[in-house]
Amino acid sequence: MIAVIETGWQWREPMWFLLSFLVVVVLVVRWRQRPSVAVAASPMWQSFEPALPTTWCQRLAGMPVWLHAAALLLMVAALARPVFVESEPPARLGRDVLLCFDRSSSMAALDLDPAATRLTVGKQLAAEFLARRRDDRLGMVTFARYADLVCPPTTDHAAVRELLGSVQLVDAEGPEDATAIGAAVGMAANLLQRSYATGKVIVLLTDGEENVATAGAQNQIAPLHAGQWCRDHGIRVHAIALGRGEQSADGTWRAVDTSAIQQLAKISGGRFFPAPDAAALRSVYAEIDRLEAVQFAEPGVRVIEWFAAPTLLGLLLFLLAHCWRHSRWGVMP
Amino acid sequence: MTWAVQPPSWWPVVLLLPVALGFGIWLARRSKRQLRQDLGLREAILCGARSFVRTRAALAGLAVFAIGFALLRPVTPGKEAQLAPDVVLCVDVSRSMAAGDGEPTRFDTVRRQVHALLQEGIGSRFALLAFAGDVQRISPLTADREAIAWLLDELAPGAIGFGASMAGGTDLGKAIEYAAQSLARVGTVGELLLLTDGEDFAGTAERAAQAAIEQGHRVHCIGYGSVAGSKIVIERDGEQSYLQDSTGADVITRLDVDSLRRVAVAGTGSFVPGHTENALVDLWRRQLVPFSAQRRLAASDTDVLQRFAWPLLAGLLLLMLRMCLPERSR
């Protein structure tokens, strides 16, 4: 439901107008205390000189009281808080987006672009994707055998891009060379579940299949379990399967089993995207960008306070009344 | 209660109020003098004796003060106010931080105190930098304090985690510059905390601190270690020994209090010795949070409640009271 916002001039706290009654009381007290009119206009004097005309000075003798009345009422009006309310365009609601980036040695394959590895192409297109997510908080987790927190969600997008640029492959056949998708998504979900953002999204980029949380392995997070955890915490996972698969010794490509990450994406409410080449990967990022389009808050308002104007005018009238009293037109105090 | 004023762009007009008050008093005195000159001793007989002269003047003065204060727009935090500061933690990871005059080392003391600060720092955003002879961003500004704690645990003297190492020495100036940049990049101002033993080999820290305050940041120094000094513990092949210089003598590292104090003064912040258990948390509670709350409220970049009504009401009531006081007793 869209809230109806009233714009224009408003009194924010009109209850203060009740003080006007007190102002009337003060004016009555003041009026009763007023000095007798100038000697020339007093009844005693007039009994001697009844024909003497009334001057402007005598007619305006009560002016300071009226000026005081106006000044007090202006200040009461200031207390009632006059404001001008303007509508403002709705604020853009950012999401928390976490990149889960595979850096296992298989990301060195040159099937996306003959001149660049999967990692390089992935980083380049991910940087373009991140540059379009201006309203989001961005973060990054990289993984091979272990998941590493590279950057918690932040609005410092330049820092994220720098950190993305510094992601490097693990050594081929080294102790870290494996693919722990479940652990990485689990770590990303752990980061996002603490966030209060309106939308939480993980973009998983991998070229392989889970080979750490296998059937016999203990204390490892399987992709399916990570997906369930994401679903429970309102986190969508969009999974991208990068490349044409694994290259065998004879140079042919063997498709990898992506069923686990497909399930992971589906169970969390996200989508699975195969990206066999760079163009496909670019269109995948564009599609994710569309799916996670920016949301808008309800239209906002800008409140401009105007209490100062009646306050200053009231003070000016007070000063004017004072000057009047002590000028040649004033009544002898 | 936290409050601040949000002076409007025309705030110099408020300075005219005492001038107007003075003019009013002068006018009244001149008029009184004139009347005495004209009527002499007959004044009291004709008009009655003057009464409440000083009280009326005092009430007018107080009213003008209260209304002037109202015009400066006092505010207090609203329900959704974000008052906590943005903080960059610059952690010294030079080898001297491994000296054994901490609990057990200087770096362990830093780690423990930062963990306590992260527990306390609800609502704040933190960034984490590691520095020695060079600076390395460990985390950009984030509200995820647990992630910062986790990343901090990856650091150690002489290393920044995952086996990566840093250039030797300690360049406080470079750390301050980098920290100020990381805040400026996200368009905020904040507090830079240098957690170090203060051996500033580059000698550029004071200049960098002055540059940081020009950008709106403050620089605080928290010094770890002792002035007497300590040897640097290193671990080689599972055995602990002391770091030695080229002549084979054990290196002694000392806390450079004077240098850190100068940097803190240049950065309009505080120098705090890190040997007390709650050094960081105390700094947080006593200085960072109150200052940040004032700054955010005054800058109106958070949810605020307008509080001008109370001083304005006070001024109005004082003026009414003044009007009710008789000027002459007849």
XYZ file of C-alpha atoms in Angstrom:
663
model
C 0.000 0.000 0.000
C 1.333 3.412 -0.912
C 1.099 5.973 1.863
C -0.522 9.285 1.003
C 1.792 12.113 1.920
C 0.444 15.595 2.490
C 2.716 18.290 1.170
C 2.576 22.055 1.533
C 2.181 24.256 4.593
C 1.293 22.491 7.839
C 1.176 23.108 11.565
C 3.056 20.228 13.118
C 2.023 20.891 16.739
C -1.187 22.943 16.662
C -1.958 22.147 20.325
C 0.355 25.024 21.228
C -2.315 27.426 19.957
C -4.073 26.813 23.278
C -1.456 29.146 24.739
C -3.343 31.978 23.036
C -5.737 31.979 26.014
C -2.787 32.711 28.303
C -1.768 35.512 25.973
C -5.258 37.038 26.327
C -4.987 36.838 30.143
C -1.581 38.551 30.060
C -2.939 41.294 27.804
C -5.897 41.898 30.120
C -3.505 42.193 33.088
C -1.348 44.503 31.044
C -4.306 46.615 29.978
C -5.458 46.995 33.547
C -1.990 48.129 34.559
C -1.759 50.725 31.822
C -0.883 54.153 33.088
C -3.524 56.826 33.077
C -3.540 58.587 29.792
C -1.307 61.566 29.385
C -2.085 64.503 31.605
C -3.481 66.463 28.679
C -6.042 63.748 27.975
C -7.058 63.029 31.579
C -10.650 63.817 32.655
C -9.337 66.305 35.242
C -7.544 68.305 32.590
C -10.443 68.038 30.228
C -12.719 69.494 32.877
C -10.624 72.667 32.640
C -10.240 72.592 28.881
C -13.104 70.532 27.441
C -12.636 71.894 23.963
C -9.080 70.606 23.557
C -8.946 68.150 20.579
C -7.674 64.560 20.911
C -4.294 64.173 19.211
C -2.925 61.196 17.233
C -0.476 60.723 20.034
C -3.368 60.157 22.430
C -5.230 57.932 19.988
C -2.204 55.704 19.534
C -1.388 55.532 23.224
C -2.512 51.905 23.346
C -0.359 50.849 20.388
C 2.391 49.166 22.428
C -0.162 46.804 23.965
C -1.386 45.814 20.520
C 2.164 45.335 19.351
C 2.806 43.141 22.387
C -0.325 41.140 21.593
C 0.798 40.557 18.026
C 4.310 39.618 19.173
C 3.045 37.058 21.694
C 0.638 35.526 19.195
C 3.410 35.235 16.610
C 5.520 33.347 19.129
C 2.627 31.044 19.916
C 2.364 30.434 16.178
C 6.089 29.617 16.116
C 5.536 27.070 18.901
C 2.829 25.431 16.781
C 5.698 24.615 14.414
C 4.839 25.842 10.952
C 6.544 23.679 8.326
C 6.614 23.365 4.594
C 6.568 19.727 3.497
C 8.061 18.839 0.132
C 7.934 15.433 -1.471
C 11.241 13.784 -2.307
C 12.003 11.003 -4.769
C 11.935 7.584 -3.118
C 15.226 6.322 -1.737
C 16.914 3.420 -3.496
C 17.070 0.334 -1.292
C 20.300 -1.537 -1.750
C 20.849 -5.231 -1.293
C 23.738 -7.121 0.209
C 25.447 -8.979 -2.629
C 28.236 -11.439 -1.929
C 30.388 -12.895 -4.652
C 31.541 -16.461 -4.070
C 34.515 -16.864 -6.336
C 36.142 -20.163 -7.215
C 39.958 -19.916 -7.366
C 40.811 -23.579 -7.777
C 43.479 -24.405 -10.369
C 40.875 -25.470 -12.946
C 40.009 -21.759 -13.279
C 43.238 -21.489 -15.299
C 41.515 -23.056 -18.340
C 41.378 -20.966 -21.500
C 37.993 -22.079 -22.847
C 36.174 -18.781 -22.278
C 38.767 -16.700 -24.038
C 41.918 -18.076 -25.666
C 43.896 -15.136 -24.303
C 42.623 -15.162 -20.729
C 41.935 -17.721 -18.043
C 38.500 -18.383 -16.633
C 39.628 -16.548 -13.496
C 40.684 -13.458 -15.454
C 37.498 -13.350 -17.527
C 35.401 -14.052 -14.437
C 37.095 -11.256 -12.490
C 36.752 -8.795 -15.353
C 33.049 -9.442 -15.903
C 32.380 -9.606 -12.168
C 33.992 -6.171 -11.818
C 31.645 -4.844 -14.527
C 28.709 -6.418 -12.713
C 29.751 -4.896 -9.378
C 30.163 -1.486 -10.974
C 26.470 -1.574 -11.913
C 25.371 -2.397 -8.347
C 25.861 1.128 -7.040
C 23.215 0.969 -4.332
C 24.236 -2.386 -2.903
C 26.676 -3.375 -0.227
C 29.137 -5.739 -1.803
C 31.344 -8.436 -0.327
C 33.399 -11.381 -1.445
C 34.358 -14.874 -0.421
C 36.857 -16.901 -2.418
C 37.266 -20.630 -2.205
C 39.216 -23.631 -3.300
C 39.588 -26.327 -0.625
C 38.870 -23.704 2.034
C 36.623 -20.684 1.966
C 38.339 -17.354 2.660
C 36.602 -14.182 3.681
C 38.102 -11.528 1.403
C 35.723 -8.683 2.065
C 32.665 -8.371 4.334
C 29.702 -6.441 2.878
C 30.732 -2.832 2.385
C 29.748 0.297 0.509
C 33.386 0.842 -0.451
C 32.995 -0.572 -3.957
C 36.422 0.564 -5.075
C 37.951 -1.553 -2.318
C 35.909 -4.579 -3.401
C 37.071 -4.181 -6.984
C 40.669 -3.892 -5.807
C 40.311 -7.003 -3.693
C 38.650 -8.816 -6.599
C 41.622 -7.908 -8.751
C 43.975 -9.463 -6.207
C 42.293 -12.893 -6.251
C 44.779 -15.519 -7.412
C 44.617 -19.165 -8.320
C 45.781 -21.785 -5.862
C 48.685 -23.989 -6.918
C 47.662 -26.855 -9.205
C 47.773 -30.181 -7.362
C 48.700 -28.259 -4.196
C 47.126 -28.954 -0.790
C 44.492 -26.296 -1.381
C 43.505 -27.399 -4.858
C 39.902 -28.565 -4.482
C 36.396 -27.122 -4.752
C 34.484 -26.598 -1.515
C 31.283 -25.003 -2.828
C 29.198 -25.839 0.244
C 31.758 -24.344 2.639
C 31.999 -21.159 0.580
C 28.253 -20.664 0.322
C 28.001 -21.480 4.050
C 30.538 -18.795 4.909
C 28.792 -16.275 2.660
C 25.422 -17.129 4.208
C 26.917 -16.740 7.678
C 28.024 -13.233 6.748
C 24.684 -12.299 5.222
C 22.450 -13.702 7.930
C 23.750 -10.989 10.285
C 22.756 -8.254 7.840
C 19.548 -6.190 8.034
C 19.470 -5.507 4.294
C 16.160 -5.768 2.450
C 17.613 -8.293 0.013
C 20.474 -10.772 0.408
C 22.024 -12.391 -2.620
C 24.967 -14.712 -3.212
C 26.417 -14.961 -6.699
C 28.317 -18.225 -6.882
C 30.852 -18.508 -9.677
C 32.468 -21.906 -10.102
C 33.719 -24.180 -12.839
C 33.668 -27.440 -11.009
C 31.730 -29.762 -8.815
C 31.899 -30.131 -5.065
C 34.783 -32.464 -4.216
C 35.379 -31.618 -0.560
C 32.002 -32.396 1.031
C 31.797 -35.804 -0.584
C 29.806 -38.760 0.674
C 32.519 -40.038 3.008
C 33.749 -36.670 4.266
C 32.821 -35.543 7.752
C 32.341 -32.022 9.155
C 31.941 -30.587 5.683
C 29.022 -28.555 4.377
C 27.350 -30.065 1.333
C 25.973 -27.613 -1.264
C 22.441 -28.805 -0.608
C 22.744 -28.087 3.127
C 24.216 -24.675 2.384
C 21.248 -24.025 0.087
C 18.787 -24.994 2.818
C 20.513 -22.677 5.262
C 20.325 -19.853 2.713
C 16.620 -20.495 2.188
C 16.016 -20.408 5.957
C 17.719 -17.016 6.206
C 16.110 -15.440 3.160
C 19.262 -15.542 1.045
C 19.006 -16.233 -2.701
C 21.886 -17.981 -4.434
C 22.416 -17.473 -8.151
C 24.870 -20.139 -9.317
C 26.971 -19.778 -12.446
C 28.683 -22.823 -13.919
C 31.651 -21.439 -15.770
C 33.277 -23.017 -18.835
C 32.743 -26.134 -20.868
C 33.776 -28.580 -18.171
C 36.987 -30.438 -17.462
C 39.595 -30.883 -20.146
C 40.906 -34.421 -20.472
C 44.452 -35.336 -21.483
C 43.462 -35.708 -25.155
C 42.112 -32.131 -25.187
C 38.431 -33.008 -25.247
C 36.007 -31.384 -22.782
C 34.004 -33.450 -20.327
C 30.951 -31.827 -18.817
C 31.001 -31.576 -15.031
C 28.092 -32.571 -12.848
C 26.297 -29.335 -11.943
C 23.275 -30.972 -10.370
C 24.411 -30.050 -6.853
C 24.719 -26.341 -7.579
C 21.511 -26.417 -9.596
C 19.739 -27.805 -6.547
C 21.487 -25.302 -4.317
C 20.252 -22.395 -6.450
C 16.750 -23.791 -6.760
C 16.255 -24.516 -3.075
C 17.385 -21.023 -2.097
C 15.042 -19.340 -4.561
C 17.823 -18.326 -6.944
C 18.630 -19.382 -10.500
C 21.238 -21.590 -12.121
C 23.061 -20.288 -15.194
C 25.483 -22.196 -17.411
C 28.121 -19.896 -18.930
C 30.178 -21.838 -21.500
C 31.810 -18.718 -22.930
C 32.549 -15.094 -22.087
C 29.513 -13.735 -23.960
C 27.254 -16.104 -22.066
C 28.818 -15.052 -18.782
C 28.256 -11.400 -19.635
C 24.595 -12.045 -20.385
C 24.291 -14.079 -17.156
C 25.508 -11.124 -15.132
C 23.064 -8.890 -17.017
C 20.264 -11.316 -16.199
C 21.197 -11.369 -12.503
C 21.311 -7.605 -12.596
C 17.768 -7.623 -13.974
C 16.534 -10.220 -11.483
C 17.968 -8.245 -8.585
C 16.798 -4.863 -9.854
C 16.983 -1.977 -7.448
C 14.020 -1.556 -5.111
C 12.620 1.762 -4.023
C 11.394 2.838 -0.644
C 8.139 4.743 -0.277
C 8.408 8.358 -1.424
C 10.023 10.481 1.240
C 9.397 14.014 2.356
C 11.558 16.950 3.259
C 10.341 19.064 6.134
C 11.440 22.701 6.142
C 11.037 24.382 9.519
C 9.589 27.897 9.466
C 9.347 28.645 13.192
C 12.188 31.150 13.000
C 10.245 33.640 10.848
C 7.351 34.278 13.300
C 9.804 34.199 16.223
C 12.015 36.887 14.728
C 8.989 38.940 13.666
C 7.614 38.660 17.211
C 10.896 39.871 18.687
C 10.925 42.753 16.244
C 7.422 43.792 17.325
C 8.517 43.624 20.975
C 11.405 45.944 20.188
C 9.092 48.240 18.255
C 6.661 48.373 21.198
C 9.541 49.190 23.536
C 10.791 51.950 21.240
C 7.264 53.325 20.967
C 6.928 53.450 24.758
C 10.125 55.372 25.148
C 9.693 57.723 22.203
C 7.896 61.073 22.078
C 4.653 59.210 21.186
C 4.822 57.008 24.228
C 2.709 57.394 27.324
C 4.592 58.418 30.440
C 5.339 55.212 32.306
C 21.234 13.349 27.222
C 22.898 13.924 23.870
C 21.945 17.093 22.080
C 23.381 19.513 19.571
C 22.431 22.644 17.705
C 21.883 22.881 13.968
C 22.542 26.562 13.335
C 20.729 27.876 10.240
C 22.676 29.581 7.478
C 21.521 32.986 8.799
C 22.795 32.310 12.340
C 24.694 35.672 12.563
C 21.233 37.292 12.827
C 20.943 35.653 16.252
C 23.970 37.690 17.352
C 21.894 40.838 16.780
C 19.508 39.860 19.586
C 21.837 40.975 22.427
C 22.501 44.147 20.440
C 18.750 44.789 20.242
C 18.456 44.083 23.964
C 21.235 46.557 24.710
C 19.549 49.152 22.519
C 16.276 48.651 24.382
C 17.963 49.121 27.754
C 19.758 52.248 26.532
C 16.472 53.651 25.213
C 14.725 53.030 28.541
C 17.523 54.712 30.494
C 17.541 57.716 28.197
C 13.801 58.061 28.572
C 14.099 57.781 32.370
C 16.809 60.447 32.418
C 14.685 62.756 30.300
C 11.673 62.280 32.571
C 13.721 63.045 35.670
C 15.081 66.098 33.959
C 11.569 67.280 33.066
C 9.704 66.414 36.278
C 12.424 66.259 38.896
C 11.083 65.294 42.332
C 7.516 65.452 41.035
C 8.028 62.242 39.029
C 7.210 59.887 41.908
C 4.232 62.012 42.984
C 2.790 62.240 39.472
C 3.563 58.757 38.149
C 4.267 56.596 41.191
C 7.572 55.030 42.209
C 9.309 52.801 39.705
C 9.201 49.099 40.573
C 10.760 45.849 39.346
C 13.245 47.769 37.216
C 16.064 45.224 37.525
C 13.742 42.221 37.501
C 12.185 43.385 34.253
C 15.602 43.869 32.672
C 16.738 40.457 33.886
C 13.594 38.782 32.543
C 14.088 40.457 29.171
C 17.715 39.292 29.090
C 16.793 35.702 29.966
C 13.982 35.684 27.418
C 16.271 36.913 24.657
C 18.848 34.278 25.619
C 16.242 31.476 25.548
C 14.726 32.612 22.250
C 18.175 33.036 20.706
C 19.005 29.482 21.731
C 15.731 28.252 20.197
C 16.637 29.973 16.933
C 19.879 27.967 16.813
C 17.709 24.822 16.534
C 18.620 22.460 19.359
C 18.024 18.813 18.437
C 18.177 15.432 20.145
C 18.518 11.992 18.544
C 15.404 10.448 17.010
C 14.372 6.798 17.207
C 16.380 5.815 14.147
C 19.400 7.986 14.846
C 22.775 6.547 13.927
C 25.227 8.238 16.241
C 28.101 5.765 16.459
C 31.308 6.734 14.651
C 32.998 5.213 11.622
C 36.328 3.875 12.846
C 39.461 2.800 11.021
C 41.596 0.446 13.073
C 45.215 0.783 11.981
C 47.010 -2.160 13.523
C 50.787 -2.121 13.690
C 52.062 -5.522 12.536
C 55.755 -4.640 12.619
C 58.037 -7.131 14.327
C 58.387 -4.905 17.390
C 54.756 -5.706 18.213
C 55.962 -9.199 19.119
C 57.888 -7.761 22.086
C 57.140 -9.487 25.349
C 56.055 -6.442 27.371
C 52.395 -7.046 26.544
C 50.201 -9.819 27.814
C 52.047 -11.885 26.642
C 53.049 -9.750 23.631
C 52.075 -6.250 22.548
C 50.141 -7.688 19.633
C 48.151 -10.039 21.859
C 47.116 -7.046 23.962
C 46.010 -5.218 20.810
C 44.008 -8.206 19.639
C 42.258 -8.636 22.973
C 41.394 -4.944 23.261
C 40.125 -4.711 19.688
C 37.883 -7.724 20.289
C 36.466 -5.940 23.347
C 35.946 -2.783 21.285
C 34.166 -4.706 18.541
C 31.830 -6.190 21.152
C 31.084 -2.705 22.430
C 30.866 -0.899 19.094
C 27.243 -1.562 18.226
C 26.016 0.598 15.372
C 29.500 1.512 14.237
C 31.244 0.690 11.005
C 34.844 -0.439 11.208
C 37.649 -0.758 8.697
C 40.839 -2.682 9.379
C 44.307 -1.790 8.086
C 47.567 -3.521 8.857
C 50.744 -1.506 8.634
C 54.445 -1.775 9.186
C 56.781 -0.254 6.583
C 53.835 -0.466 4.207
C 50.043 -0.477 4.547
C 47.640 -3.242 3.616
C 43.856 -2.989 3.619
C 42.480 -5.992 5.480
C 38.843 -4.912 5.384
C 37.102 -1.835 3.983
C 34.513 -0.032 6.097
C 31.832 -2.509 7.138
C 29.118 -2.884 9.738
C 30.029 -6.568 10.125
C 32.051 -6.463 13.338
C 32.324 -10.245 13.520
C 34.029 -10.297 10.151
C 36.495 -7.674 11.349
C 37.244 -9.777 14.441
C 37.770 -12.811 12.248
C 40.102 -10.952 9.889
C 42.028 -9.492 12.824
C 42.759 -12.978 14.073
C 44.526 -13.689 10.782
C 47.093 -10.991 11.530
C 50.353 -11.452 13.380
C 53.505 -9.361 13.876
C 55.473 -9.436 10.644
C 52.634 -11.048 8.660
C 49.174 -10.173 7.393
C 47.712 -13.633 7.167
C 47.838 -16.429 4.621
C 51.620 -16.315 4.785
C 51.895 -12.857 3.221
C 54.503 -10.570 4.753
C 55.043 -6.824 4.820
C 57.952 -4.442 4.461
C 59.808 -3.902 7.725
C 59.767 -0.747 9.845
C 56.845 1.363 10.966
C 55.403 4.133 8.826
C 52.659 5.800 10.853
C 52.216 8.590 8.311
C 51.434 6.199 5.499
C 48.912 4.357 7.682
C 47.131 7.623 8.555
C 47.012 8.706 4.902
C 45.628 5.357 3.791
C 43.034 5.316 6.571
C 41.862 8.833 5.735
C 41.537 7.863 2.077
C 39.495 4.781 2.896
C 36.982 6.943 4.784
C 36.920 9.650 2.136
C 36.189 7.091 -0.561
C 32.844 6.228 1.012
C 32.109 9.878 1.714
C 32.310 9.794 5.473
C 34.426 11.229 8.250
C 35.527 9.266 11.261
C 38.062 8.299 13.833
C 41.463 6.826 13.022
C 42.873 4.610 15.781
C 46.589 3.901 15.552
C 47.337 0.794 17.600
C 51.101 0.836 17.727
C 54.258 1.002 19.806
C 55.032 4.314 18.189
C 58.406 3.774 16.561
C 57.728 6.088 13.600
C 60.747 5.514 11.411
C 59.459 7.588 8.482
C 58.692 10.622 10.685
C 55.726 11.753 8.560
C 52.961 10.983 11.043
C 52.353 14.504 12.365
C 51.996 15.963 8.891
C 49.640 13.133 7.888
C 47.574 13.669 11.053
C 47.203 17.361 10.234
C 46.088 16.442 6.714
C 43.571 13.979 8.194
C 41.944 16.621 10.397
C 41.621 18.899 7.375
C 39.456 16.150 5.882
C 37.352 16.049 9.054
C 38.876 12.984 10.728
C 40.522 12.696 14.133
C 43.607 10.649 14.904
C 44.012 8.803 18.201
C 47.109 6.925 19.252
C 47.056 3.928 21.545
C 50.556 3.039 22.655
C 51.540 -0.528 23.475
C 54.656 -1.704 25.258
C 56.784 -0.080 27.915
C 59.111 2.905 27.917
C 61.794 0.692 29.463
C 61.651 -1.537 26.396
C 61.651 -5.231 25.687
C 63.235 -7.813 23.428
C 61.369 -9.067 20.353
C 60.295 -12.684 20.531
C 60.577 -14.635 17.281
C 59.852 -18.249 16.533
C 62.220 -20.275 14.381
C 61.675 -23.956 13.689
C 59.284 -24.183 16.614
C 61.753 -22.625 19.035
C 61.451 -19.174 20.525
C 64.399 -16.811 20.497
C 65.037 -13.050 20.393
C 65.443 -10.937 17.298
C 69.035 -9.780 16.870
C 70.573 -6.940 14.895
C 73.458 -7.228 12.415
C 76.006 -7.156 15.262
C 74.358 -10.095 16.975
C 72.943 -8.056 19.859
C 69.330 -8.522 20.936
C 67.062 -5.796 19.543
C 65.359 -3.754 22.258
C 62.133 -1.982 21.296
C 60.606 0.819 23.356
C 57.244 2.534 23.421
C 57.740 6.023 21.993
C 55.233 7.968 24.085
C 56.369 11.449 23.025
C 56.091 10.691 19.350
C 52.592 9.231 19.719
C 51.459 12.099 21.905
C 52.607 14.580 19.262
C 50.730 12.698 16.533
C 47.558 12.608 18.662
C 47.807 16.349 19.340
C 48.350 17.056 15.640
C 45.303 14.914 14.855
C 43.146 16.596 17.594
C 42.696 13.174 19.139
C 43.967 11.520 22.290
C 46.953 9.515 23.295
C 46.019 6.527 25.438
C 48.516 4.097 26.970
C 47.458 0.618 25.938
C 48.548 -1.144 29.119
C 45.202 -0.639 30.871
C 42.793 -3.478 30.167
C 39.919 -1.341 28.841
C 42.006 1.301 27.078
C 40.105 1.069 23.800
C 36.654 0.627 25.279
C 37.194 3.602 27.593
C 38.354 5.716 24.665
C 35.276 4.607 22.773
C 32.860 5.462 25.552
C 34.412 8.703 26.731
C 35.505 10.296 23.491
C 34.544 8.600 20.256
C 30.822 8.106 20.855
C 30.039 11.528 22.423
C 32.018 13.361 19.736
C 30.439 11.388 16.920
C 26.949 11.917 18.344
C 27.531 15.676 18.473
C 28.940 15.731 14.981
C 26.187 13.647 13.413
C 23.428 15.574 15.149
C 24.885 18.929 14.195
C 25.389 17.824 10.600
C 21.776 16.591 10.453
C 22.808 13.381 8.714
C 20.718 11.267 11.019
C 17.215 11.102 12.456
C 16.708 14.012 14.882
C 13.946 15.510 16.982
C 13.553 19.291 16.951
C 13.720 20.684 20.485
C 13.373 24.417 19.841
C 9.905 24.454 21.411
C 11.161 24.272 25.009
C 13.546 27.250 24.987
C 11.048 29.185 22.871
C 8.308 28.432 25.391
C 10.611 29.499 28.214
C 11.354 32.763 26.410
C 7.673 33.386 25.755
C 6.692 32.762 29.392
C 9.484 35.043 30.606
C 8.240 37.811 28.318
C 4.690 37.286 29.559
C 5.873 37.447 33.164
C 7.739 40.639 32.398
C 4.599 42.134 30.916
C 2.603 41.258 34.018
C 4.974 43.072 36.390
C 3.759 46.616 37.138
C 6.195 49.344 36.141
C 5.071 51.756 38.853
C 3.714 51.308 42.322
C 0.955 53.861 42.683
